[in-house]
PDB file of C-alpha atoms in Angstrom:
ATOM      1  CA  MET A   1      79.459 201.174 114.194  1.00  0.00           C
ATOM      2  CA  SER A   2      82.395 200.088 116.176  1.00  0.00           C
ATOM      3  CA  VAL A   3      85.817 200.048 114.189  1.00  0.00           C
ATOM      4  CA  VAL A   4      88.657 198.916 115.180  1.00  0.00           C
ATOM      5  CA  ILE A   5      91.767 198.974 113.424  1.00  0.00           C
ATOM      6  CA  HIS A   6      95.287 196.829 114.602  1.00  0.00           C
ATOM      7  CA  ASP A   7      98.591 196.839 111.953  1.00  0.00           C
ATOM      8  CA  ASN A   8     102.198 194.763 112.913  1.00  0.00           C
ATOM      9  CA  ALA A   9     104.978 196.813 113.918  1.00  0.00           C
ATOM     10  CA  ALA A  10     106.137 196.054 109.835  1.00  0.00           C
ATOM     11  CA  CYS A  11     103.136 198.275 108.896  1.00  0.00           C
ATOM     12  CA  GLY A  12     104.275 201.726 109.690  1.00  0.00           C
ATOM     13  CA  ASP A  13     106.864 202.350 107.469  1.00  0.00           C
ATOM     14  CA  ALA A  14     105.301 200.146 105.069  1.00  0.00           C
ATOM     15  CA  ARG A  15     105.479 201.228 101.125  1.00  0.00           C
ATOM     16  CA  PRO A  16     103.682 198.608  99.403  1.00  0.00           C
ATOM     17  CA  THR A  17     103.138 197.897  95.475  1.00  0.00           C
ATOM     18  CA  LEU A  18     100.323 195.559  95.949  1.00  0.00           C
ATOM     19  CA  SER A  19      98.058 195.868  98.759  1.00  0.00           C
ATOM     20  CA  VAL A  20      96.559 192.499  99.155  1.00  0.00           C
ATOM     21  CA  LEU A  21      93.017 192.444  99.913  1.00  0.00           C
ATOM     22  CA  MET A  22      91.199 189.763 102.434  1.00  0.00           C
ATOM     23  CA  PRO A  23      87.216 189.759 103.189  1.00  0.00           C
ATOM     24  CA  PHE A  24      86.100 187.357 105.759  1.00  0.00           C
ATOM     25  CA  LEU A  25      82.776 186.410 107.681  1.00  0.00           C
ATOM     26  CA  ARG A  26      82.844 183.223 110.365  1.00  0.00           C
ATOM     27  CA  ASP A  27      86.237 181.990 108.992  1.00  0.00           C
ATOM     28  CA  ASP A  28      89.530 181.627 109.908  1.00  0.00           C
ATOM     29  CA  PRO A  29      92.698 183.459 107.302  1.00  0.00           C
ATOM     30  CA  SER A  30      95.582 182.047 109.101  1.00  0.00           C
ATOM     31  CA  ASP A  31      96.639 179.744 106.850  1.00  0.00           C
ATOM     32  CA  LEU A  32      96.164 181.836 103.890  1.00  0.00           C
ATOM     33  CA  LEU A  33      97.808 184.401 105.879  1.00  0.00           C
ATOM     34  CA  CYS A  34     100.697 182.619 107.169  1.00  0.00           C
ATOM     35  CA  MET A  35     101.208 181.228 102.963  1.00  0.00           C
ATOM     36  CA  LEU A  36     101.565 184.270 102.191  1.00  0.00           C
ATOM     37  CA  ASP A  37     103.054 185.276 104.963  1.00  0.00           C
ATOM     38  CA  ARG A  38     105.855 182.695 103.504  1.00  0.00           C
ATOM     39  CA  GLU A  39     106.752 185.120 100.350  1.00  0.00           C
ATOM     40  CA  ALA A  40     107.886 188.028 102.196  1.00  0.00           C
ATOM     41  CA  GLN A  41     111.084 187.898 101.529  1.00  0.00           C
ATOM     42  CA  GLY A  42     110.507 187.442  97.412  1.00  0.00           C
ATOM     43  CA  VAL A  43     108.199 190.460  97.536  1.00  0.00           C
ATOM     44  CA  GLY A  44     111.004 192.277  98.847  1.00  0.00           C
ATOM     45  CA  GLY A  45     108.424 194.935 101.526  1.00  0.00           C
ATOM     46  CA  ARG A  46     106.263 195.284  97.997  1.00  0.00           C
ATOM     47  CA  ALA A  47     103.261 193.903  99.377  1.00  0.00           C
ATOM     48  CA  GLU A  48     100.615 194.342 102.355  1.00  0.00           C
ATOM     49  CA  LEU A  49      97.990 192.887 104.142  1.00  0.00           C
ATOM     50  CA  ILE A  50      95.137 194.308 104.760  1.00  0.00           C
ATOM     51  CA  VAL A  51      92.283 191.813 106.939  1.00  0.00           C
ATOM     52  CA  LEU A  52      89.075 192.656 106.662  1.00  0.00           C
ATOM     53  CA  ASP A  53      86.718 190.968 109.252  1.00  0.00           C
ATOM     54  CA  ASP A  54      83.255 191.491 108.747  1.00  0.00           C
ATOM     55  CA  GLY A  55      81.075 191.069 111.346  1.00  0.00           C
ATOM     56  CA  THR A  56      82.232 187.706 113.591  1.00  0.00           C
ATOM     57  CA  ALA A  57      81.883 188.595 116.628  1.00  0.00           C
ATOM     58  CA  ASP A  58      83.808 186.444 118.035  1.00  0.00           C
ATOM     59  CA  PRO A  59      86.650 187.546 120.547  1.00  0.00           C
ATOM     60  CA  ALA A  60      88.891 184.811 120.625  1.00  0.00           C
ATOM     61  CA  LEU A  61      88.733 184.225 116.851  1.00  0.00           C
ATOM     62  CA  THR A  62      90.183 187.868 117.130  1.00  0.00           C
ATOM     63  CA  ALA A  63      92.567 187.698 119.694  1.00  0.00           C
ATOM     64  CA  ARG A  64      94.028 184.954 117.899  1.00  0.00           C
ATOM     65  CA  LEU A  65      94.463 186.832 114.311  1.00  0.00           C
ATOM     66  CA  THR A  66      95.865 189.790 116.297  1.00  0.00           C
ATOM     67  CA  ALA A  67      99.098 187.966 117.464  1.00  0.00           C
ATOM     68  CA  LEU A  68      99.391 186.053 113.969  1.00  0.00           C
ATOM     69  CA  ILE A  69      99.520 190.170 112.607  1.00  0.00           C
ATOM     70  CA  ASP A  70     102.084 191.067 115.015  1.00  0.00           C
ATOM     71  CA  ALA A  71     104.055 187.442 113.834  1.00  0.00           C
ATOM     72  CA  LEU A  72     103.991 188.170 110.244  1.00  0.00           C
ATOM     73  CA  SER A  73     106.514 189.821 108.777  1.00  0.00           C
ATOM     74  CA  LEU A  74     104.783 191.033 105.524  1.00  0.00           C
ATOM     75  CA  PRO A  75     103.569 194.685 106.599  1.00  0.00           C
ATOM     76  CA  ALA A  76      99.688 193.903 107.608  1.00  0.00           C
ATOM     77  CA  ARG A  77      96.647 195.542 108.894  1.00  0.00           C
ATOM     78  CA  LEU A  78      93.834 193.206 110.472  1.00  0.00           C
ATOM     79  CA  ILE A  79      90.609 195.628 110.622  1.00  0.00           C
ATOM     80  CA  THR A  80      87.530 194.981 113.107  1.00  0.00           C
ATOM     81  CA  LEU A  81      83.865 195.155 112.295  1.00  0.00           C
ATOM     82  CA  GLY A  82      81.503 195.194 115.136  1.00  0.00           C
ATOM     83  CA  ALA A  83      78.427 194.725 112.319  1.00  0.00           C
ATOM     84  CA  ASN A  84      78.365 192.765 109.220  1.00  0.00           C
ATOM     85  CA  GLU A  85      78.497 194.970 106.093  1.00  0.00           C
ATOM     86  CA  GLY A  86      77.769 192.607 102.844  1.00  0.00           C
ATOM     87  CA  ARG A  87      80.323 192.184 100.789  1.00  0.00           C
ATOM     88  CA  SER A  88      80.426 194.806  98.031  1.00  0.00           C
ATOM     89  CA  LYS A  89      80.962 197.616 101.238  1.00  0.00           C
ATOM     90  CA  GLY A  90      83.502 195.664 102.710  1.00  0.00           C
ATOM     91  CA  ARG A  91      85.754 195.366  99.855  1.00  0.00           C
ATOM     92  CA  ASN A  92      85.446 198.491  99.052  1.00  0.00           C
ATOM     93  CA  ARG A  93      85.939 199.263 102.238  1.00  0.00           C
ATOM     94  CA  LEU A  94      89.680 197.708 102.220  1.00  0.00           C
ATOM     95  CA  ALA A  95      89.773 199.336  99.347  1.00  0.00           C
ATOM     96  CA  GLN A  96      89.991 202.841 101.124  1.00  0.00           C
ATOM     97  CA  GLU A  97      92.255 201.318 104.114  1.00  0.00           C
ATOM     98  CA  ALA A  98      95.057 200.016 101.101  1.00  0.00           C
ATOM     99  CA  ARG A  99      98.450 202.289 100.727  1.00  0.00           C
ATOM    100  CA  GLY A 100      99.281 199.899  97.267  1.00  0.00           C
ATOM    101  CA  ARG A 101      99.080 200.833  93.776  1.00  0.00           C
ATOM    102  CA  PHE A 102      97.544 197.994  92.848  1.00  0.00           C
ATOM    103  CA  LEU A 103      94.331 196.034  94.947  1.00  0.00           C
ATOM    104  CA  LEU A 104      94.720 192.355  95.633  1.00  0.00           C
ATOM    105  CA  PHE A 105      90.858 190.972  96.784  1.00  0.00           C
ATOM    106  CA  LEU A 106      91.667 187.684  97.701  1.00  0.00           C
ATOM    107  CA  ASP A 107      89.102 185.646  99.257  1.00  0.00           C
ATOM    108  CA  SER A 108      90.158 184.554 102.632  1.00  0.00           C
ATOM    109  CA  ASP A 109      89.494 180.332 101.843  1.00  0.00           C
ATOM    110  CA  MET A 110      91.873 180.514  98.693  1.00  0.00           C
ATOM    111  CA  ARG A 111      94.934 178.894  99.371  1.00  0.00           C
ATOM    112  CA  PRO A 112      98.232 179.487  96.377  1.00  0.00           C
ATOM    113  CA  ASP A 113      99.361 176.831  94.286  1.00  0.00           C
ATOM    114  CA  HIS A 114     102.703 176.758  94.259  1.00  0.00           C
ATOM    115  CA  ALA A 115     105.315 179.158  96.458  1.00  0.00           C
ATOM    116  CA  ARG A 116     105.814 182.283  94.227  1.00  0.00           C
ATOM    117  CA  PHE A 117     101.631 183.564  93.738  1.00  0.00           C
ATOM    118  CA  LEU A 118     101.996 186.700  95.521  1.00  0.00           C
ATOM    119  CA  ALA A 119     105.994 187.387  93.663  1.00  0.00           C
ATOM    120  CA  ASP A 120     104.050 186.434  90.654  1.00  0.00           C
ATOM    121  CA  TRP A 121     101.669 189.120  90.901  1.00  0.00           C
ATOM    122  CA  VAL A 122     103.739 191.859  92.138  1.00  0.00           C
ATOM    123  CA  ASP A 123     106.056 191.464  89.254  1.00  0.00           C
ATOM    124  CA  LEU A 124     102.575 191.662  86.945  1.00  0.00           C
ATOM    125  CA  ALA A 125     101.917 195.013  88.506  1.00  0.00           C
ATOM    126  CA  VAL A 126     105.733 196.476  88.010  1.00  0.00           C
ATOM    127  CA  ASN A 127     105.888 194.650  84.294  1.00  0.00           C
ATOM    128  CA  ASP A 128     103.051 195.094  83.363  1.00  0.00           C
ATOM    129  CA  ASN A 129     100.520 197.873  84.814  1.00  0.00           C
ATOM    130  CA  PRO A 130      97.259 195.420  84.412  1.00  0.00           C
ATOM    131  CA  ALA A 131      94.036 197.720  84.599  1.00  0.00           C
ATOM    132  CA  VAL A 132      92.734 194.513  85.681  1.00  0.00           C
ATOM    133  CA  ALA A 133      94.032 190.751  85.963  1.00  0.00           C
ATOM    134  CA  PHE A 134      91.663 187.458  86.905  1.00  0.00           C
ATOM    135  CA  GLY A 135      94.552 185.201  88.001  1.00  0.00           C
ATOM    136  CA  GLY A 136      91.814 181.946  88.311  1.00  0.00           C
ATOM    137  CA  PHE A 137      91.363 179.112  90.454  1.00  0.00           C
ATOM    138  CA  SER A 138      91.696 175.801  90.433  1.00  0.00           C
ATOM    139  CA  LEU A 139      90.318 172.691  92.879  1.00  0.00           C
ATOM    140  CA  LEU A 140      94.369 171.398  93.277  1.00  0.00           C
ATOM    141  CA  GLN A 141      94.177 171.565  97.300  1.00  0.00           C
ATOM    142  CA  ALA A 142      90.082 171.155  98.127  1.00  0.00           C
ATOM    143  CA  PRO A 143      88.414 168.746 100.415  1.00  0.00           C
ATOM    144  CA  THR A 144      87.226 165.869  98.151  1.00  0.00           C
ATOM    145  CA  ASP A 145      84.716 165.320 100.519  1.00  0.00           C
ATOM    146  CA  THR A 146      81.919 163.001  98.936  1.00  0.00           C
ATOM    147  CA  ARG A 147      79.212 165.719 100.826  1.00  0.00           C
ATOM    148  CA  TYR A 148      81.013 168.106  98.053  1.00  0.00           C
ATOM    149  CA  ALA A 149      81.308 166.084  95.286  1.00  0.00           C
ATOM    150  CA  VAL A 150      78.249 167.737  93.403  1.00  0.00           C
ATOM    151  CA  HIS A 151      79.852 171.162  93.815  1.00  0.00           C
ATOM    152  CA  ARG A 152      83.478 169.876  92.843  1.00  0.00           C
ATOM    153  CA  GLN A 153      81.900 168.868  89.186  1.00  0.00           C
ATOM    154  CA  MET A 154      80.199 171.922  88.623  1.00  0.00           C
ATOM    155  CA  ALA A 155      83.467 174.492  89.580  1.00  0.00           C
ATOM    156  CA  ALA A 156      85.635 172.317  87.811  1.00  0.00           C
ATOM    157  CA  ARG A 157      82.918 171.886  84.483  1.00  0.00           C
ATOM    158  CA  SER A 158      82.323 175.903  84.610  1.00  0.00           C
ATOM    159  CA  ASP A 159      85.145 177.752  86.555  1.00  0.00           C
ATOM    160  CA  CYS A 160      88.426 176.054  86.856  1.00  0.00           C
ATOM    161  CA  ILE A 161      89.764 177.200  83.097  1.00  0.00           C
ATOM    162  CA  SER A 162      91.841 178.622  81.541  1.00  0.00           C
ATOM    163  CA  ALA A 163      92.976 181.471  80.955  1.00  0.00           C
ATOM    164  CA  ASP A 164      92.864 180.753  77.522  1.00  0.00           C
ATOM    165  CA  GLN A 165      89.094 180.106  77.425  1.00  0.00           C
ATOM    166  CA  ARG A 166      88.468 183.194  79.963  1.00  0.00           C
ATOM    167  CA  THR A 167      89.486 185.207  77.834  1.00  0.00           C
ATOM    168  CA  LEU A 168      86.385 184.606  75.018  1.00  0.00           C
ATOM    169  CA  GLN A 169      84.816 186.252  77.694  1.00  0.00           C
ATOM    170  CA  PRO A 170      86.428 188.112  80.380  1.00  0.00           C
ATOM    171  CA  GLU A 171      83.931 190.172  82.213  1.00  0.00           C
ATOM    172  CA  LYS A 172      82.163 186.589  82.799  1.00  0.00           C
ATOM    173  CA  TYR A 173      85.733 185.033  84.629  1.00  0.00           C
ATOM    174  CA  VAL A 174      86.463 187.975  86.694  1.00  0.00           C
ATOM    175  CA  PHE A 175      85.565 187.152  90.516  1.00  0.00           C
ATOM    176  CA  THR A 176      86.754 188.939  93.980  1.00  0.00           C
ATOM    177  CA  SER A 177      88.325 185.643  94.798  1.00  0.00           C
ATOM    178  CA  ASN A 178      91.590 186.019  93.065  1.00  0.00           C
ATOM    179  CA  LEU A 179      91.416 189.361  91.440  1.00  0.00           C
ATOM    180  CA  LEU A 180      94.265 192.206  90.670  1.00  0.00           C
ATOM    181  CA  VAL A 181      93.258 195.804  89.651  1.00  0.00           C
ATOM    182  CA  ARG A 182      95.177 198.933  89.015  1.00  0.00           C
ATOM    183  CA  ARG A 183      93.943 201.462  91.666  1.00  0.00           C
ATOM    184  CA  ASP A 184      92.586 203.863  89.200  1.00  0.00           C
ATOM    185  CA  VAL A 185      90.552 201.438  87.803  1.00  0.00           C
ATOM    186  CA  PHE A 186      88.962 201.017  91.104  1.00  0.00           C
ATOM    187  CA  ASP A 187      88.860 204.635  91.692  1.00  0.00           C
ATOM    188  CA  THR A 188      87.117 204.962  88.915  1.00  0.00           C
ATOM    189  CA  GLU A 189      84.915 201.487  89.167  1.00  0.00           C
ATOM    190  CA  SER A 190      84.203 200.752  92.755  1.00  0.00           C
ATOM    191  CA  PHE A 191      81.841 196.888  93.351  1.00  0.00           C
ATOM    192  CA  ASP A 192      77.947 198.847  94.078  1.00  0.00           C
ATOM    193  CA  ALA A 193      76.597 198.583  97.442  1.00  0.00           C
ATOM    194  CA  GLY A 194      73.777 197.326  96.051  1.00  0.00           C
ATOM    195  CA  PHE A 195      73.400 194.767  95.595  1.00  0.00           C
ATOM    196  CA  SER A 196      72.751 192.264  98.740  1.00  0.00           C
ATOM    197  CA  GLY A 197      73.648 188.593  99.957  1.00  0.00           C
ATOM    198  CA  TRP A 198      75.235 186.249  97.568  1.00  0.00           C
ATOM    199  CA  GLY A 199      76.337 186.802  94.259  1.00  0.00           C
ATOM    200  CA  TRP A 200      76.818 188.415  91.124  1.00  0.00           C
ATOM    201  CA  GLU A 201      78.348 191.607  92.063  1.00  0.00           C
ATOM    202  CA  ASP A 202      81.630 191.280  91.009  1.00  0.00           C
ATOM    203  CA  VAL A 203      80.479 190.499  86.936  1.00  0.00           C
ATOM    204  CA  GLU A 204      78.410 193.004  86.881  1.00  0.00           C
ATOM    205  CA  TRP A 205      81.597 195.503  88.390  1.00  0.00           C
ATOM    206  CA  ALA A 206      83.803 193.336  85.534  1.00  0.00           C
ATOM    207  CA  MET A 207      80.996 194.440  82.892  1.00  0.00           C
ATOM    208  CA  ARG A 208      81.381 197.935  83.737  1.00  0.00           C
ATOM    209  CA  VAL A 209      84.699 198.380  83.861  1.00  0.00           C
ATOM    210  CA  SER A 210      84.976 196.084  80.742  1.00  0.00           C
ATOM    211  CA  ARG A 211      83.151 199.133  79.126  1.00  0.00           C
ATOM    212  CA  ARG A 212      86.662 201.372  79.784  1.00  0.00           C
ATOM    213  CA  PHE A 213      89.673 199.223  80.691  1.00  0.00           C
ATOM    214  CA  PRO A 214      90.727 195.947  79.317  1.00  0.00           C
ATOM    215  CA  VAL A 215      90.143 192.808  80.863  1.00  0.00           C
ATOM    216  CA  VAL A 216      93.123 190.181  81.506  1.00  0.00           C
ATOM    217  CA  HIS A 217      93.484 186.995  82.414  1.00  0.00           C
ATOM    218  CA  ILE A 218      96.215 185.105  83.419  1.00  0.00           C
ATOM    219  CA  ASP A 219      96.499 181.468  84.913  1.00  0.00           C
ATOM    220  CA  ASN A 220      98.435 182.412  88.229  1.00  0.00           C
ATOM    221  CA  PRO A 221      95.899 180.102  90.229  1.00  0.00           C
ATOM    222  CA  ALA A 222      94.627 180.030  94.003  1.00  0.00           C
ATOM    223  CA  THR A 223      92.616 177.097  95.115  1.00  0.00           C
ATOM    224  CA  HIS A 224      88.369 177.238  96.144  1.00  0.00           C
ATOM    225  CA  MET A 225      89.129 175.399  99.187  1.00  0.00           C
ATOM    226  CA  GLY A 226      85.850 176.415 100.180  1.00  0.00           C
ATOM    227  CA  LEU A 227      83.149 174.074  98.523  1.00  0.00           C
ATOM    228  CA  ASP A 228      79.795 174.117  99.251  1.00  0.00           C
ATOM    229  CA  THR A 229      77.208 171.494  99.871  1.00  0.00           C
ATOM    230  CA  VAL A 230      73.667 171.053  97.973  1.00  0.00           C
ATOM    231  CA  GLU A 231      71.982 172.706 100.490  1.00  0.00           C
ATOM    232  CA  ALA A 232      74.492 175.074 100.820  1.00  0.00           C
ATOM    233  CA  LEU A 233      74.668 175.677  96.989  1.00  0.00           C
ATOM    234  CA  THR A 234      71.222 176.119  96.827  1.00  0.00           C
ATOM    235  CA  ALA A 235      70.292 178.536  99.603  1.00  0.00           C
ATOM    236  CA  LYS A 236      73.313 180.751  98.046  1.00  0.00           C
ATOM    237  CA  TYR A 237      71.527 180.947  94.480  1.00  0.00           C
ATOM    238  CA  GLU A 238      67.921 181.702  96.334  1.00  0.00           C
ATOM    239  CA  GLN A 239      69.980 184.820  97.217  1.00  0.00           C
ATOM    240  CA  SER A 240      71.108 185.362  93.720  1.00  0.00           C
ATOM    241  CA  ALA A 241      68.138 185.483  91.687  1.00  0.00           C
ATOM    242  CA  PRO A 242      67.193 189.789  93.192  1.00  0.00           C
ATOM    243  CA  ASN A 243      71.541 190.198  92.033  1.00  0.00           C
ATOM    244  CA  PHE A 244      70.999 188.633  88.599  1.00  0.00           C
ATOM    245  CA  ALA A 245      67.924 190.186  87.694  1.00  0.00           C
ATOM    246  CA  ARG A 246      69.724 192.964  88.876  1.00  0.00           C
ATOM    247  CA  VAL A 247      72.468 192.295  86.442  1.00  0.00           C
ATOM    248  CA  ALA A 248      70.473 191.326  83.648  1.00  0.00           C
ATOM    249  CA  ALA A 249      68.723 194.540  83.288  1.00  0.00           C
ATOM    250  CA  ARG A 250      71.835 196.565  83.951  1.00  0.00           C
ATOM    251  CA  HIS A 251      73.101 194.947  81.077  1.00  0.00           C
ATOM    252  CA  PRO A 252      71.495 192.459  78.658  1.00  0.00           C
ATOM    253  CA  ASP A 253      74.033 193.011  76.238  1.00  0.00           C
ATOM    254  CA  PHE A 254      76.016 190.741  78.081  1.00  0.00           C
ATOM    255  CA  VAL A 255      73.726 188.757  79.874  1.00  0.00           C
ATOM    256  CA  ALA A 256      71.531 187.285  77.076  1.00  0.00           C
ATOM    257  CA  ALA A 257      75.295 185.024  75.897  1.00  0.00           C
ATOM    258  CA  TYR A 258      75.250 182.707  79.160  1.00  0.00           C
ATOM    259  CA  PRO A 259      73.372 180.137  79.028  1.00  0.00           C
ATOM    260  CA  SER A 260      72.515 180.493  82.589  1.00  0.00           C
ATOM    261  CA  TYR A 261      69.964 183.384  81.834  1.00  0.00           C
ATOM    262  CA  ARG A 262      69.243 181.608  78.273  1.00  0.00           C
ATOM    263  CA  VAL A 263      68.172 178.580  79.649  1.00  0.00           C
ATOM    264  CA  ALA A 264      65.733 181.119  82.089  1.00  0.00           C
ATOM    265  CA  LYS A 265      64.251 183.057  79.693  1.00  0.00           C
ATOM    266  CA  LYS A 266      63.474 179.385  78.380  1.00  0.00           C
ATOM    267  CA  LEU A 267      61.808 178.093  82.040  1.00  0.00           C
ATOM    268  CA  LYS A 268      59.928 181.085  82.007  1.00  0.00           C
ATOM    269  CA  ALA A 269      57.370 180.546  79.094  1.00  0.00           C
ATOM    270  CA  VAL A 270      57.164 176.308  80.373  1.00  0.00           C
ATOM    271  CA  PRO A 271      53.650 176.709  82.279  1.00  0.00           C
ATOM    272  CA  GLY A 272      53.039 175.627  86.086  1.00  0.00           C
ATOM    273  CA  LEU A 273      57.810 176.107  86.304  1.00  0.00           C
ATOM    274  CA  ARG A 274      57.105 177.461  90.577  1.00  0.00           C
ATOM    275  CA  MET A 275      55.606 173.478  91.354  1.00  0.00           C
ATOM    276  CA  ILE A 276      58.391 172.071  89.159  1.00  0.00           C
ATOM    277  CA  ARG A 277      60.945 174.033  90.226  1.00  0.00           C
ATOM    278  CA  PRO A 278      61.072 171.974  93.581  1.00  0.00           C
ATOM    279  CA  LEU A 279      61.728 168.665  91.356  1.00  0.00           C
ATOM    280  CA  PHE A 280      64.658 170.418  90.367  1.00  0.00           C
ATOM    281  CA  LYS A 281      66.348 170.938  94.187  1.00  0.00           C
ATOM    282  CA  GLN A 282      65.292 167.470  95.149  1.00  0.00           C
ATOM    283  CA  VAL A 283      67.051 165.283  92.521  1.00  0.00           C
ATOM    284  CA  ALA A 284      70.073 167.644  93.594  1.00  0.00           C
ATOM    285  CA  ARG A 285      69.506 165.556  97.044  1.00  0.00           C
ATOM    286  CA  LEU A 286      69.474 162.803  95.590  1.00  0.00           C
ATOM    287  CA  GLY A 287      73.056 161.171  96.755  1.00  0.00           C
ATOM    288  CA  LEU A 288      73.225 158.244  94.783  1.00  0.00           C
ATOM    289  CA  LEU A 289      72.731 159.951  91.660  1.00  0.00           C
ATOM    290  CA  PRO A 290      76.027 160.828  89.879  1.00  0.00           C
ATOM    291  CA  PRO A 291      77.599 164.684  90.859  1.00  0.00           C
ATOM    292  CA  ALA A 292      76.708 165.112  87.342  1.00  0.00           C
ATOM    293  CA  LEU A 293      73.547 164.069  86.848  1.00  0.00           C
ATOM    294  CA  ARG A 294      72.786 166.330  90.392  1.00  0.00           C
ATOM    295  CA  GLY A 295      74.977 168.899  89.533  1.00  0.00           C
ATOM    296  CA  PHE A 296      72.951 169.458  86.185  1.00  0.00           C
ATOM    297  CA  SER A 297      69.822 169.616  88.292  1.00  0.00           C
ATOM    298  CA  LEU A 298      71.459 172.261  90.722  1.00  0.00           C
ATOM    299  CA  ARG A 299      72.158 174.282  87.570  1.00  0.00           C
ATOM    300  CA  LEU A 300      67.999 173.915  86.132  1.00  0.00           C
ATOM    301  CA  TYR A 301      67.361 174.783  89.903  1.00  0.00           C
ATOM    302  CA  ARG A 302      69.305 178.071  89.315  1.00  0.00           C
ATOM    303  CA  ALA A 303      67.760 178.792  85.818  1.00  0.00           C
ATOM    304  CA  ALA A 304      63.897 178.287  87.354  1.00  0.00           C
ATOM    305  CA  LEU A 305      64.688 181.190  90.160  1.00  0.00           C
ATOM    306  CA  TYR A 306      66.726 182.941  87.428  1.00  0.00           C
ATOM    307  CA  ALA A 307      63.267 182.841  85.444  1.00  0.00           C
ATOM    308  CA  GLU A 308      61.289 184.348  88.614  1.00  0.00           C
ATOM    309  CA  ALA A 309      63.508 187.108  88.690  1.00  0.00           C
ATOM    310  CA  ILE A 310      64.016 188.888  85.508  1.00  0.00           C
TER     311      ILE A 310
END
């Protein structure tokens, strides 16, 4: 596989405390890079940016990002892969490239919700030395298009919750969208490259880590801009079913407490589930229904997929 690495002028002498690790595939992370770079003076050389193009194969985008990287004040590196290697492998590669004692995994479709987002992460790392910390995410800046109404409703209900709520099940609410990890912790437990497609590799990692290290939750949110249509969500859920089964087999004690697992176990006993399952998908597609009802039907569709996988 071809790998091209491009550093900006600030990268060479940098001695960062925090490495911001940002993978992307067929997205343009330019807006997020610019937003983070506005904090360059505030973090005083204590942060670097490492961006991984995981096989987009778009020379025009690569050229634009190379020029942007060169213009940033923060130390920054762009890694361009000739072929996609997947979510887990890509993030493991980013961690290997990092020079900071702390790693901040940040998805390219996130947007900081306040002007001290990066500085607050650096301060937390320096002052508290956490093993793992998740900052949460919001929908504050997310698009409000009707086509995203179901995903918005579902995310607001189950994902965009306070640190106090997330702390009740600390491993469940760990996503690579806004995740701080101390290097020695990641060296001990990296992402499982056996996961393929979309979903669950970050939660499974958190389950392993939480057995050995404390996982803390704070309110330092960023907006998840990448809301999906119902069609896109169903495709992701279909990809995630084998991954869910992998997690359930490895960590039955954790998974037993998850509503998605409990519903899947009940659905598994329903006769003719394979024939019923498409009806849940059809209901979720009906734009005339309230988003909450469509979201409920979509969760049933996901649970039915998981029922067949476990």
